[in-house]
Amino acid sequence: MIEFIFPLDFDGAEEALLWEEKLEDAADVYKIGLQLFSREGPALVADMVSRKRSVFLDLKIHDIPNTAKKAAQAASFLGVKYLTAHASGGGEMIKAVSEALRGSMTKLLAVTVLTSIDETSFRECYSMESNIEDHVLKLAQAAEESGADGVVCSVREASLIRKSLGDRFLIITPGIRISDKKDDQNRTSGPEDAKRAKVNGIVMGRPVVQSPDPREFVLKIKEYLNEN
Ligand code: C5P
């Protein structure tokens, strides 16, 4: 099954909860990222988990191994389904986070290269001659070796990763668009590409929010993703 993950990229609990009410279980997982977490903290996460919502805590941890481990421990006590850490934090950091999550229900997703980064900004900020695909694959392989359960990447790299790391490795892809409107995303793809690449979940936010009937929109995409 391909999960539909809706990011609660809102400024406060009130708006986030309105969207949860609007979509209910049309969305399989609700993602809480830095925008909402910085306002509402763990209380909102705990509240959603207590109501049996699957929560993806997108903290994108990137720190020295000890700090990363302690942050992951605190997050795992909240009972979230997914937690993110940057693969570029290095093998020791990913290992520390994965150890912190061992025995909990929380799966570690390693963030590879943000879907907002294109080839030009990739070269600028990483000072690298290799292309994004090769780099994402290397990060994914290193993250898997260090104990990550999966990765966050763009659909464009998903097939390569699936081929290299097999069916059990989780691949979650943001940057999904059904029109030319990209917002701040660059490495975008459509739901059909995500389905073809056999990803485990897609993250789709703004296109849902901008649609006239968000719940219907999510249900339609989910049906399409999961029909044979
Ligand atoms: O609104 P949109 O569909 O672009 O939502 C993208 C969401 O996915 C945001 O919450 C963003 O933080 C997250 N994300 C991303 N690229 C990554 C990792 C997470 O866009 N590599």
Coordinates of C-alpha atoms and ligand atoms in Angstrom, one line a residue:
M1 CA 0.0 0.0 0.0
I2 CA 1.2 3.5 -0.8
E3 CA 0.5 5.8 2.1
F4 CA -0.8 9.3 1.6
I5 CA 1.1 11.6 4.0
F6 CA -0.4 15.1 4.6
P7 CA 2.0 17.7 6.0
L8 CA 0.4 19.9 8.6
D9 CA 2.4 22.9 7.5
F10 CA 0.4 25.5 9.4
D11 CA 1.1 28.1 12.0
G12 CA -0.8 26.7 14.9
A13 CA -2.8 23.8 16.3
E14 CA -6.1 25.4 15.6
E15 CA -5.6 25.4 11.8
A16 CA -3.8 22.0 11.9
L17 CA -6.7 20.4 13.7
L18 CA -9.2 21.9 11.3
W19 CA -7.3 20.2 8.5
E20 CA -7.2 16.9 10.4
E21 CA -11.0 17.2 10.8
K22 CA -11.4 18.0 7.1
L23 CA -9.3 15.0 5.9
E24 CA -9.8 12.6 8.8
D25 CA -8.6 9.1 7.7
A26 CA -8.4 10.1 4.0
A27 CA -4.8 10.8 4.9
D28 CA -3.0 7.8 6.2
V29 CA -0.4 9.8 8.1
Y30 CA -0.1 13.4 9.3
K31 CA 3.3 15.0 9.1
I32 CA 4.3 17.5 11.7
G33 CA 7.4 19.5 10.7
L34 CA 9.4 22.3 12.0
Q35 CA 6.8 25.0 11.3
L36 CA 4.1 23.5 13.5
F37 CA 6.4 21.8 16.0
S38 CA 8.2 25.0 16.8
R39 CA 4.8 26.5 17.8
E40 CA 3.0 23.7 19.5
G41 CA 5.8 21.3 20.6
P42 CA 5.2 17.7 21.7
A43 CA 1.7 18.4 23.2
L44 CA 0.1 18.4 19.7
V45 CA 1.9 15.3 18.7
A46 CA 0.9 13.5 21.9
D47 CA -2.7 14.6 21.4
M48 CA -2.8 13.3 17.8
V49 CA -1.2 10.0 18.8
S50 CA -3.6 9.6 21.7
R51 CA -6.4 9.8 19.1
K52 CA -4.7 7.0 17.1
R53 CA -3.4 9.1 14.3
S54 CA -0.2 8.0 12.7
V55 CA 2.2 10.9 13.0
F56 CA 5.3 11.5 11.0
L57 CA 7.6 13.8 13.1
D58 CA 9.7 15.6 10.5
L59 CA 12.4 17.1 12.7
K60 CA 15.1 16.5 10.2
I61 CA 17.7 16.0 12.9
H62 CA 21.2 17.0 12.0
D63 CA 23.6 17.3 14.9
I64 CA 26.5 15.5 16.7
P65 CA 25.6 11.9 17.4
N66 CA 25.0 12.3 21.1
T67 CA 22.6 15.2 20.7
A68 CA 20.9 13.5 17.8
K69 CA 20.4 10.4 19.8
K70 CA 18.8 12.2 22.8
A71 CA 16.5 14.1 20.5
A72 CA 15.4 10.9 18.8
Q73 CA 14.8 9.2 22.2
A74 CA 12.5 12.1 23.3
A75 CA 10.7 11.8 19.9
S76 CA 10.3 8.0 20.2
F77 CA 8.6 8.4 23.6
L78 CA 5.8 10.3 21.8
G79 CA 4.9 7.2 19.8
V80 CA 5.3 8.6 16.3
K81 CA 5.4 6.3 13.3
Y82 CA 8.2 8.1 11.5
L83 CA 11.1 10.4 12.5
T84 CA 13.5 12.0 10.1
A85 CA 17.3 12.7 10.4
H86 CA 19.5 14.1 7.7
A87 CA 21.5 11.3 6.0
S88 CA 24.3 13.9 5.4
G89 CA 24.7 14.1 9.2
G90 CA 26.9 11.0 8.7
G91 CA 27.0 7.3 9.5
E92 CA 27.7 7.8 13.2
M93 CA 24.8 10.2 13.6
I94 CA 22.4 7.9 11.8
K95 CA 23.6 4.9 13.8
A96 CA 23.1 6.9 17.1
V97 CA 19.5 7.8 16.1
S98 CA 18.7 4.3 14.9
E99 CA 20.0 2.9 18.3
A100 CA 17.8 5.4 20.1
L101 CA 14.7 4.1 18.3
R102 CA 15.5 0.4 18.7
G103 CA 12.6 -1.4 20.3
S104 CA 10.2 1.5 19.7
M105 CA 7.5 1.7 17.1
T106 CA 9.3 4.6 15.4
K107 CA 10.9 4.1 12.0
L108 CA 13.9 6.2 11.0
L109 CA 13.7 7.9 7.6
A110 CA 17.0 9.5 6.4
V111 CA 16.5 12.7 4.4
T112 CA 18.7 12.7 1.4
V113 CA 18.7 15.8 -0.8
L114 CA 15.8 18.1 -0.3
T115 CA 13.3 18.1 -3.2
S116 CA 13.6 21.9 -3.3
I117 CA 17.2 21.6 -4.4
D118 CA 17.9 21.6 -8.1
E119 CA 21.2 20.7 -9.9
T120 CA 22.4 24.3 -9.8
S121 CA 21.9 24.8 -6.1
F122 CA 23.1 21.3 -5.4
R123 CA 26.5 22.2 -7.0
E124 CA 26.6 25.5 -5.1
C125 CA 25.9 24.2 -1.7
Y126 CA 27.5 20.8 -1.9
S127 CA 30.5 21.9 -4.0
M128 CA 30.2 18.7 -5.9
E129 CA 30.7 17.5 -9.4
S130 CA 28.6 14.4 -9.1
N131 CA 24.9 14.6 -10.0
I132 CA 22.0 14.6 -7.5
E133 CA 20.9 11.0 -8.4
D134 CA 24.3 9.5 -7.6
H135 CA 24.6 11.5 -4.4
V136 CA 21.1 10.6 -3.2
L137 CA 21.8 6.9 -3.9
K138 CA 25.1 7.0 -2.0
L139 CA 23.4 8.7 1.0
A140 CA 20.6 6.1 0.9
Q141 CA 23.1 3.2 0.9
A142 CA 25.1 4.7 3.7
A143 CA 22.0 5.4 5.7
E144 CA 20.8 1.9 5.3
E145 CA 24.1 0.5 6.4
S146 CA 23.9 2.7 9.5
G147 CA 20.4 1.3 10.4
A148 CA 17.9 3.7 8.8
D149 CA 14.6 2.0 7.9
G150 CA 14.2 4.1 4.8
V151 CA 14.7 7.5 3.1
V152 CA 13.0 10.6 2.0
C153 CA 14.0 11.5 -1.6
S154 CA 12.4 12.7 -4.8
V155 CA 10.5 10.2 -7.0
R156 CA 13.3 10.8 -9.6
E157 CA 15.7 8.8 -7.5
A158 CA 13.3 6.3 -6.1
S159 CA 13.7 3.5 -8.6
L160 CA 17.5 3.5 -8.3
I161 CA 17.2 3.2 -4.6
R162 CA 14.6 0.5 -4.8
K163 CA 16.8 -1.5 -7.2
S164 CA 19.8 -1.1 -4.9
L165 CA 18.2 -1.6 -1.5
G166 CA 15.3 -3.9 -2.1
D167 CA 11.6 -4.0 -1.3
R168 CA 11.9 -3.7 2.5
F169 CA 13.6 -0.4 2.5
L170 CA 11.1 2.5 2.9
I171 CA 11.0 5.2 0.3
I172 CA 8.9 8.3 1.0
T173 CA 8.7 11.0 -1.6
P174 CA 7.6 14.6 -1.3
G175 CA 7.6 17.1 -4.2
I176 CA 4.5 15.5 -5.8
R177 CA 2.6 17.8 -8.1
I178 CA -0.3 17.2 -10.6
S179 CA 0.2 20.6 -12.4
D180 CA 3.0 22.9 -13.4
K181 CA 2.7 24.9 -10.1
K182 CA 5.8 23.9 -8.2
D183 CA 5.7 26.3 -5.3
D184 CA 9.3 26.1 -3.8
Q185 CA 9.8 22.6 -5.0
N186 CA 12.1 21.7 -7.9
R187 CA 12.6 18.0 -8.3
T188 CA 8.9 17.4 -8.7
S189 CA 7.0 14.4 -10.1
G190 CA 3.4 13.2 -10.6
P191 CA 1.6 10.5 -8.7
E192 CA 1.9 8.2 -11.7
D193 CA 5.7 8.3 -11.4
A194 CA 5.5 7.6 -7.7
K195 CA 3.3 4.6 -8.4
R196 CA 5.7 3.3 -11.1
A197 CA 8.7 3.8 -8.8
K198 CA 6.9 1.7 -6.1
V199 CA 7.4 4.2 -3.3
N200 CA 5.9 3.5 0.1
G201 CA 4.4 6.9 0.6
I202 CA 3.9 10.3 -0.9
V203 CA 3.9 13.6 0.9
M204 CA 1.6 16.1 -0.7
G205 CA 0.6 19.4 1.0
R206 CA 0.0 22.6 -0.9
P207 CA -1.9 20.9 -3.9
V208 CA -4.3 19.5 -1.3
V209 CA -4.8 22.8 0.5
Q210 CA -5.3 24.6 -2.8
S211 CA -7.8 22.1 -4.2
P212 CA -11.6 23.0 -4.0
D213 CA -12.4 19.7 -2.3
P214 CA -9.4 18.6 -0.4
R215 CA -10.8 15.4 1.0
E216 CA -12.1 14.2 -2.4
F217 CA -8.7 15.1 -3.9
V218 CA -6.8 13.0 -1.4
L219 CA -9.2 10.1 -1.8
K220 CA -8.9 10.1 -5.6
I221 CA -5.1 10.2 -5.5
K222 CA -5.0 7.4 -2.9
E223 CA -7.4 5.3 -4.9
Y224 CA -5.2 5.8 -8.0
L225 CA -2.0 5.0 -6.2
N226 CA -3.4 1.8 -4.8
E227 CA -5.4 0.4 -7.6
N228 CA -3.8 -2.4 -9.7
Ligands
C5P1 O1 3.4 21.4 0.1 P1 4.3 20.3 -0.4 O2 3.5 19.2 -1.1 O3 5.4 20.9 -1.2 O4 4.9 19.6 0.9 C1 6.1 19.2 1.1 C2 6.4 18.8 2.5 O5 7.4 17.8 2.5 C3 6.9 19.9 3.4 O6 6.4 19.7 4.7 C4 8.4 19.7 3.4 O7 9.0 20.1 4.7 C5 8.5 18.2 3.2 N1 9.8 17.8 2.6 C6 10.2 18.1 1.4 N2 11.4 17.6 0.9 C7 12.1 16.8 1.6 C8 11.7 16.4 2.9 C9 10.5 16.9 3.4 O8 9.5 18.8 0.7 N3 13.2 16.3 1.1

